[in-house]
Amino acid sequence: MMTAENYFAFMEAVSKQICDPMMPIRMGTAEELKTFSPPIFAAYCSRNGKNCIERLAQYKRLIGPLIFLTTGQADVYTLEIVALGSSQRIPAFPIELEFVFIVHLLRSASKVPISPLSVCFKDAILNEAMTKFFGCTPER
């Protein structure tokens, strides 16, 4: 067991060891992720993308110290990731990994090449691999 602060410190330490800009994409798109975790498998089996994200939001606390805040309108669905029970700033690496994972999960489950309308991070990501993966340039 780790506290939220320990988890974020661990993820920050991991990110400092990574020099390959493709690593968050490789980690977030690993096929094994959706089969070994019941909450992720439940999200994968959802009837649509909105339901998938809502299931992830509901069960995310079982997986890690993050909360998914969702809002939706007719054609736009927004997901914000915040720390669970902590006002601590979340390092960029776990947020990158989460967004890559969610987009990959939606693409895998729907068999549709879904691209977000926009992706925004608190820290700037100047990474061509992320732009190519998302299909849009991540904004700060």
mmCIF file with all atom_site columns, N, CA and C in Angstrom, residues 69-110:
data_model
loop_
_atom_site.group_PDB
_atom_site.id
_atom_site.type_symbol
_atom_site.label_atom_id
_atom_site.label_alt_id
_atom_site.label_comp_id
_atom_site.label_asym_id
_atom_site.label_entity_id
_atom_site.label_seq_id
_atom_site.pdbx_PDB_ins_code
_atom_site.Cartn_x
_atom_site.Cartn_y
_atom_site.Cartn_z
_atom_site.occupancy
_atom_site.B_iso_or_equiv
_atom_site.pdbx_formal_charge
_atom_site.auth_seq_id
_atom_site.auth_comp_id
_atom_site.auth_asym_id
_atom_site.auth_atom_id
_atom_site.pdbx_PDB_model_num
ATOM 1   N N  . LEU A 1 69  ? -12.990 13.197 -13.087 1.00 0.00 ? 69  LEU A N  1
ATOM 2   C CA . LEU A 1 69  ? -14.145 14.082 -13.078 1.00 0.00 ? 69  LEU A CA 1
ATOM 3   C C  . LEU A 1 69  ? -14.630 14.211 -14.514 1.00 0.00 ? 69  LEU A C  1
ATOM 4   N N  . THR A 1 70  ? -15.887 13.919 -14.727 1.00 0.00 ? 70  THR A N  1
ATOM 5   C CA . THR A 1 70  ? -16.417 13.936 -16.088 1.00 0.00 ? 70  THR A CA 1
ATOM 6   C C  . THR A 1 70  ? -17.563 14.927 -16.205 1.00 0.00 ? 70  THR A C  1
ATOM 7   N N  . THR A 1 71  ? -17.637 15.554 -17.359 1.00 0.00 ? 71  THR A N  1
ATOM 8   C CA . THR A 1 71  ? -18.773 16.404 -17.706 1.00 0.00 ? 71  THR A CA 1
ATOM 9   C C  . THR A 1 71  ? -19.089 16.125 -19.168 1.00 0.00 ? 71  THR A C  1
ATOM 10  N N  . GLY A 1 72  ? -20.338 16.226 -19.506 1.00 0.00 ? 72  GLY A N  1
ATOM 11  C CA . GLY A 1 72  ? -20.698 15.932 -20.882 1.00 0.00 ? 72  GLY A CA 1
ATOM 12  C C  . GLY A 1 72  ? -21.784 16.833 -21.401 1.00 0.00 ? 72  GLY A C  1
ATOM 13  N N  . GLN A 1 73  ? -21.698 17.082 -22.685 1.00 0.00 ? 73  GLN A N  1
ATOM 14  C CA . GLN A 1 73  ? -22.723 17.793 -23.412 1.00 0.00 ? 73  GLN A CA 1
ATOM 15  C C  . GLN A 1 73  ? -23.059 16.945 -24.624 1.00 0.00 ? 73  GLN A C  1
ATOM 16  N N  . ALA A 1 74  ? -23.810 17.473 -25.531 1.00 0.00 ? 74  ALA A N  1
ATOM 17  C CA . ALA A 1 74  ? -24.274 16.697 -26.686 1.00 0.00 ? 74  ALA A CA 1
ATOM 18  C C  . ALA A 1 74  ? -23.134 16.021 -27.448 1.00 0.00 ? 74  ALA A C  1
ATOM 19  N N  . ASP A 1 75  ? -22.153 16.784 -27.885 1.00 0.00 ? 75  ASP A N  1
ATOM 20  C CA . ASP A 1 75  ? -21.087 16.224 -28.713 1.00 0.00 ? 75  ASP A CA 1
ATOM 21  C C  . ASP A 1 75  ? -19.713 16.247 -28.058 1.00 0.00 ? 75  ASP A C  1
ATOM 22  N N  . VAL A 1 76  ? -19.640 16.738 -26.833 1.00 0.00 ? 76  VAL A N  1
ATOM 23  C CA . VAL A 1 76  ? -18.338 16.869 -26.173 1.00 0.00 ? 76  VAL A CA 1
ATOM 24  C C  . VAL A 1 76  ? -18.413 16.242 -24.788 1.00 0.00 ? 76  VAL A C  1
ATOM 25  N N  . TYR A 1 77  ? -17.443 15.408 -24.492 1.00 0.00 ? 77  TYR A N  1
ATOM 26  C CA . TYR A 1 77  ? -17.347 14.764 -23.179 1.00 0.00 ? 77  TYR A CA 1
ATOM 27  C C  . TYR A 1 77  ? -15.968 15.097 -22.634 1.00 0.00 ? 77  TYR A C  1
ATOM 28  N N  . THR A 1 78  ? -15.922 15.667 -21.443 1.00 0.00 ? 78  THR A N  1
ATOM 29  C CA . THR A 1 78  ? -14.660 16.127 -20.869 1.00 0.00 ? 78  THR A CA 1
ATOM 30  C C  . THR A 1 78  ? -14.272 15.261 -19.676 1.00 0.00 ? 78  THR A C  1
ATOM 31  N N  . LEU A 1 79  ? -13.002 14.928 -19.602 1.00 0.00 ? 79  LEU A N  1
ATOM 32  C CA . LEU A 1 79  ? -12.455 14.154 -18.490 1.00 0.00 ? 79  LEU A CA 1
ATOM 33  C C  . LEU A 1 79  ? -11.316 14.939 -17.874 1.00 0.00 ? 79  LEU A C  1
ATOM 34  N N  . GLU A 1 80  ? -11.387 15.142 -16.565 1.00 0.00 ? 80  GLU A N  1
ATOM 35  C CA . GLU A 1 80  ? -10.308 15.791 -15.822 1.00 0.00 ? 80  GLU A CA 1
ATOM 36  C C  . GLU A 1 80  ? -9.806  14.797 -14.788 1.00 0.00 ? 80  GLU A C  1
ATOM 37  N N  . ILE A 1 81  ? -8.494  14.704 -14.642 1.00 0.00 ? 81  ILE A N  1
ATOM 38  C CA . ILE A 1 81  ? -7.905  13.777 -13.684 1.00 0.00 ? 81  ILE A CA 1
ATOM 39  C C  . ILE A 1 81  ? -7.319  14.582 -12.529 1.00 0.00 ? 81  ILE A C  1
ATOM 40  N N  . VAL A 1 82  ? -7.735  14.242 -11.308 1.00 0.00 ? 82  VAL A N  1
ATOM 41  C CA . VAL A 1 82  ? -7.249  14.930 -10.108 1.00 0.00 ? 82  VAL A CA 1
ATOM 42  C C  . VAL A 1 82  ? -6.786  13.898 -9.087  1.00 0.00 ? 82  VAL A C  1
ATOM 43  N N  . ALA A 1 83  ? -6.010  14.358 -8.122  1.00 0.00 ? 83  ALA A N  1
ATOM 44  C CA . ALA A 1 83  ? -5.495  13.478 -7.072  1.00 0.00 ? 83  ALA A CA 1
ATOM 45  C C  . ALA A 1 83  ? -6.596  13.145 -6.070  1.00 0.00 ? 83  ALA A C  1
ATOM 46  N N  . LEU A 1 84  ? -6.605  11.909 -5.613  1.00 0.00 ? 84  LEU A N  1
ATOM 47  C CA . LEU A 1 84  ? -7.563  11.441 -4.613  1.00 0.00 ? 84  LEU A CA 1
ATOM 48  C C  . LEU A 1 84  ? -7.117  11.887 -3.225  1.00 0.00 ? 84  LEU A C  1
ATOM 49  N N  . GLY A 1 85  ? -7.962  12.620 -2.542  1.00 0.00 ? 85  GLY A N  1
ATOM 50  C CA . GLY A 1 85  ? -7.705  12.987 -1.157  1.00 0.00 ? 85  GLY A CA 1
ATOM 51  C C  . GLY A 1 85  ? -6.435  13.772 -0.926  1.00 0.00 ? 85  GLY A C  1
ATOM 52  N N  . SER A 1 86  ? -5.996  14.474 -1.914  1.00 0.00 ? 86  SER A N  1
ATOM 53  C CA . SER A 1 86  ? -4.749  15.212 -1.779  1.00 0.00 ? 86  SER A CA 1
ATOM 54  C C  . SER A 1 86  ? -4.810  16.435 -2.681  1.00 0.00 ? 86  SER A C  1
ATOM 55  N N  . SER A 1 87  ? -4.273  17.514 -2.191  1.00 0.00 ? 87  SER A N  1
ATOM 56  C CA . SER A 1 87  ? -4.190  18.707 -3.035  1.00 0.00 ? 87  SER A CA 1
ATOM 57  C C  . SER A 1 87  ? -2.840  18.732 -3.764  1.00 0.00 ? 87  SER A C  1
ATOM 58  N N  . GLN A 1 88  ? -2.114  17.634 -3.625  1.00 0.00 ? 88  GLN A N  1
ATOM 59  C CA . GLN A 1 88  ? -0.794  17.526 -4.250  1.00 0.00 ? 88  GLN A CA 1
ATOM 60  C C  . GLN A 1 88  ? -0.898  17.611 -5.769  1.00 0.00 ? 88  GLN A C  1
ATOM 61  N N  . ARG A 1 89  ? 0.075   18.259 -6.357  1.00 0.00 ? 89  ARG A N  1
ATOM 62  C CA . ARG A 1 89  ? 0.172   18.337 -7.808  1.00 0.00 ? 89  ARG A CA 1
ATOM 63  C C  . ARG A 1 89  ? 0.587   16.967 -8.344  1.00 0.00 ? 89  ARG A C  1
ATOM 64  N N  . ILE A 1 90  ? -0.127  16.490 -9.333  1.00 0.00 ? 90  ILE A N  1
ATOM 65  C CA . ILE A 1 90  ? 0.185   15.194 -9.920  1.00 0.00 ? 90  ILE A CA 1
ATOM 66  C C  . ILE A 1 90  ? 1.287   15.392 -10.945 1.00 0.00 ? 90  ILE A C  1
ATOM 67  N N  . PRO A 1 91  ? 2.347   14.578 -10.888 1.00 0.00 ? 91  PRO A N  1
ATOM 68  C CA . PRO A 1 91  ? 3.405   14.684 -11.900 1.00 0.00 ? 91  PRO A CA 1
ATOM 69  C C  . PRO A 1 91  ? 2.846   14.421 -13.302 1.00 0.00 ? 91  PRO A C  1
ATOM 70  N N  . ALA A 1 92  ? 3.515   14.937 -14.302 1.00 0.00 ? 92  ALA A N  1
ATOM 71  C CA . ALA A 1 92  ? 3.056   14.823 -15.686 1.00 0.00 ? 92  ALA A CA 1
ATOM 72  C C  . ALA A 1 92  ? 2.965   13.367 -16.153 1.00 0.00 ? 92  ALA A C  1
ATOM 73  N N  . PHE A 1 93  ? 3.932   12.538 -15.795 1.00 0.00 ? 93  PHE A N  1
ATOM 74  C CA . PHE A 1 93  ? 4.007   11.170 -16.314 1.00 0.00 ? 93  PHE A CA 1
ATOM 75  C C  . PHE A 1 93  ? 2.744   10.345 -16.059 1.00 0.00 ? 93  PHE A C  1
ATOM 76  N N  . PRO A 1 94  ? 2.216   10.259 -14.830 1.00 0.00 ? 94  PRO A N  1
ATOM 77  C CA . PRO A 1 94  ? 1.000   9.448  -14.656 1.00 0.00 ? 94  PRO A CA 1
ATOM 78  C C  . PRO A 1 94  ? -0.206  10.016 -15.395 1.00 0.00 ? 94  PRO A C  1
ATOM 79  N N  . ILE A 1 95  ? -0.264  11.327 -15.559 1.00 0.00 ? 95  ILE A N  1
ATOM 80  C CA . ILE A 1 95  ? -1.378  11.917 -16.305 1.00 0.00 ? 95  ILE A CA 1
ATOM 81  C C  . ILE A 1 95  ? -1.260  11.566 -17.784 1.00 0.00 ? 95  ILE A C  1
ATOM 82  N N  . GLU A 1 96  ? -0.056  11.669 -18.335 1.00 0.00 ? 96  GLU A N  1
ATOM 83  C CA . GLU A 1 96  ? 0.164   11.265 -19.732 1.00 0.00 ? 96  GLU A CA 1
ATOM 84  C C  . GLU A 1 96  ? -0.256  9.812  -19.914 1.00 0.00 ? 96  GLU A C  1
ATOM 85  N N  . LEU A 1 97  ? 0.210   8.974  -19.005 1.00 0.00 ? 97  LEU A N  1
ATOM 86  C CA . LEU A 1 97  ? -0.080  7.542  -19.076 1.00 0.00 ? 97  LEU A CA 1
ATOM 87  C C  . LEU A 1 97  ? -1.585  7.279  -19.011 1.00 0.00 ? 97  LEU A C  1
ATOM 88  N N  . GLU A 1 98  ? -2.294  7.953  -18.119 1.00 0.00 ? 98  GLU A N  1
ATOM 89  C CA . GLU A 1 98  ? -3.744  7.765  -17.992 1.00 0.00 ? 98  GLU A CA 1
ATOM 90  C C  . GLU A 1 98  ? -4.473  8.160  -19.262 1.00 0.00 ? 98  GLU A C  1
ATOM 91  N N  . PHE A 1 99  ? -4.130  9.321  -19.833 1.00 0.00 ? 99  PHE A N  1
ATOM 92  C CA . PHE A 1 99  ? -4.824  9.753  -21.042 1.00 0.00 ? 99  PHE A CA 1
ATOM 93  C C  . PHE A 1 99  ? -4.519  8.843  -22.225 1.00 0.00 ? 99  PHE A C  1
ATOM 94  N N  . VAL A 1 100 ? -3.273  8.393  -22.352 1.00 0.00 ? 100 VAL A N  1
ATOM 95  C CA . VAL A 1 100 ? -2.935  7.430  -23.410 1.00 0.00 ? 100 VAL A CA 1
ATOM 96  C C  . VAL A 1 100 ? -3.750  6.158  -23.211 1.00 0.00 ? 100 VAL A C  1
ATOM 97  N N  . PHE A 1 101 ? -3.797  5.678  -21.976 1.00 0.00 ? 101 PHE A N  1
ATOM 98  C CA . PHE A 1 101 ? -4.532  4.455  -21.683 1.00 0.00 ? 101 PHE A CA 1
ATOM 99  C C  . PHE A 1 101 ? -6.011  4.589  -22.038 1.00 0.00 ? 101 PHE A C  1
ATOM 100 N N  . ILE A 1 102 ? -6.632  5.704  -21.647 1.00 0.00 ? 102 ILE A N  1
ATOM 101 C CA . ILE A 1 102 ? -8.062  5.894  -21.897 1.00 0.00 ? 102 ILE A CA 1
ATOM 102 C C  . ILE A 1 102 ? -8.357  5.951  -23.392 1.00 0.00 ? 102 ILE A C  1
ATOM 103 N N  . VAL A 1 103 ? -7.569  6.702  -24.134 1.00 0.00 ? 103 VAL A N  1
ATOM 104 C CA . VAL A 1 103 ? -7.781  6.788  -25.582 1.00 0.00 ? 103 VAL A CA 1
ATOM 105 C C  . VAL A 1 103 ? -7.577  5.412  -26.217 1.00 0.00 ? 103 VAL A C  1
ATOM 106 N N  . HIS A 1 104 ? -6.547  4.705  -25.793 1.00 0.00 ? 104 HIS A N  1
ATOM 107 C CA . HIS A 1 104 ? -6.297  3.359  -26.323 1.00 0.00 ? 104 HIS A CA 1
ATOM 108 C C  . HIS A 1 104 ? -7.455  2.412  -25.979 1.00 0.00 ? 104 HIS A C  1
ATOM 109 N N  . LEU A 1 105 ? -7.943  2.483  -24.753 1.00 0.00 ? 105 LEU A N  1
ATOM 110 C CA . LEU A 1 105 ? -9.052  1.630  -24.337 1.00 0.00 ? 105 LEU A CA 1
ATOM 111 C C  . LEU A 1 105 ? -10.292 1.899  -25.190 1.00 0.00 ? 105 LEU A C  1
ATOM 112 N N  . LEU A 1 106 ? -10.597 3.167  -25.413 1.00 0.00 ? 106 LEU A N  1
ATOM 113 C CA . LEU A 1 106 ? -11.748 3.518  -26.247 1.00 0.00 ? 106 LEU A CA 1
ATOM 114 C C  . LEU A 1 106 ? -11.568 3.028  -27.685 1.00 0.00 ? 106 LEU A C  1
ATOM 115 N N  . ARG A 1 107 ? -10.363 3.173  -28.211 1.00 0.00 ? 107 ARG A N  1
ATOM 116 C CA . ARG A 1 107 ? -10.094 2.698  -29.577 1.00 0.00 ? 107 ARG A CA 1
ATOM 117 C C  . ARG A 1 107 ? -10.198 1.190  -29.662 1.00 0.00 ? 107 ARG A C  1
ATOM 118 N N  . SER A 1 108 ? -9.633  0.492  -28.678 1.00 0.00 ? 108 SER A N  1
ATOM 119 C CA . SER A 1 108 ? -9.654  -0.981 -28.690 1.00 0.00 ? 108 SER A CA 1
ATOM 120 C C  . SER A 1 108 ? -11.065 -1.524 -28.557 1.00 0.00 ? 108 SER A C  1
ATOM 121 N N  . ALA A 1 109 ? -11.818 -0.961 -27.615 1.00 0.00 ? 109 ALA A N  1
ATOM 122 C CA . ALA A 1 109 ? -13.157 -1.471 -27.350 1.00 0.00 ? 109 ALA A CA 1
ATOM 123 C C  . ALA A 1 109 ? -14.116 -1.185 -28.494 1.00 0.00 ? 109 ALA A C  1
ATOM 124 N N  . SER A 1 110 ? -13.984 -0.021 -29.116 1.00 0.00 ? 110 SER A N  1
ATOM 125 C CA . SER A 1 110 ? -14.920 0.368  -30.177 1.00 0.00 ? 110 SER A CA 1
ATOM 126 C C  . SER A 1 110 ? -14.468 -0.055 -31.569 1.00 0.00 ? 110 SER A C  1
#
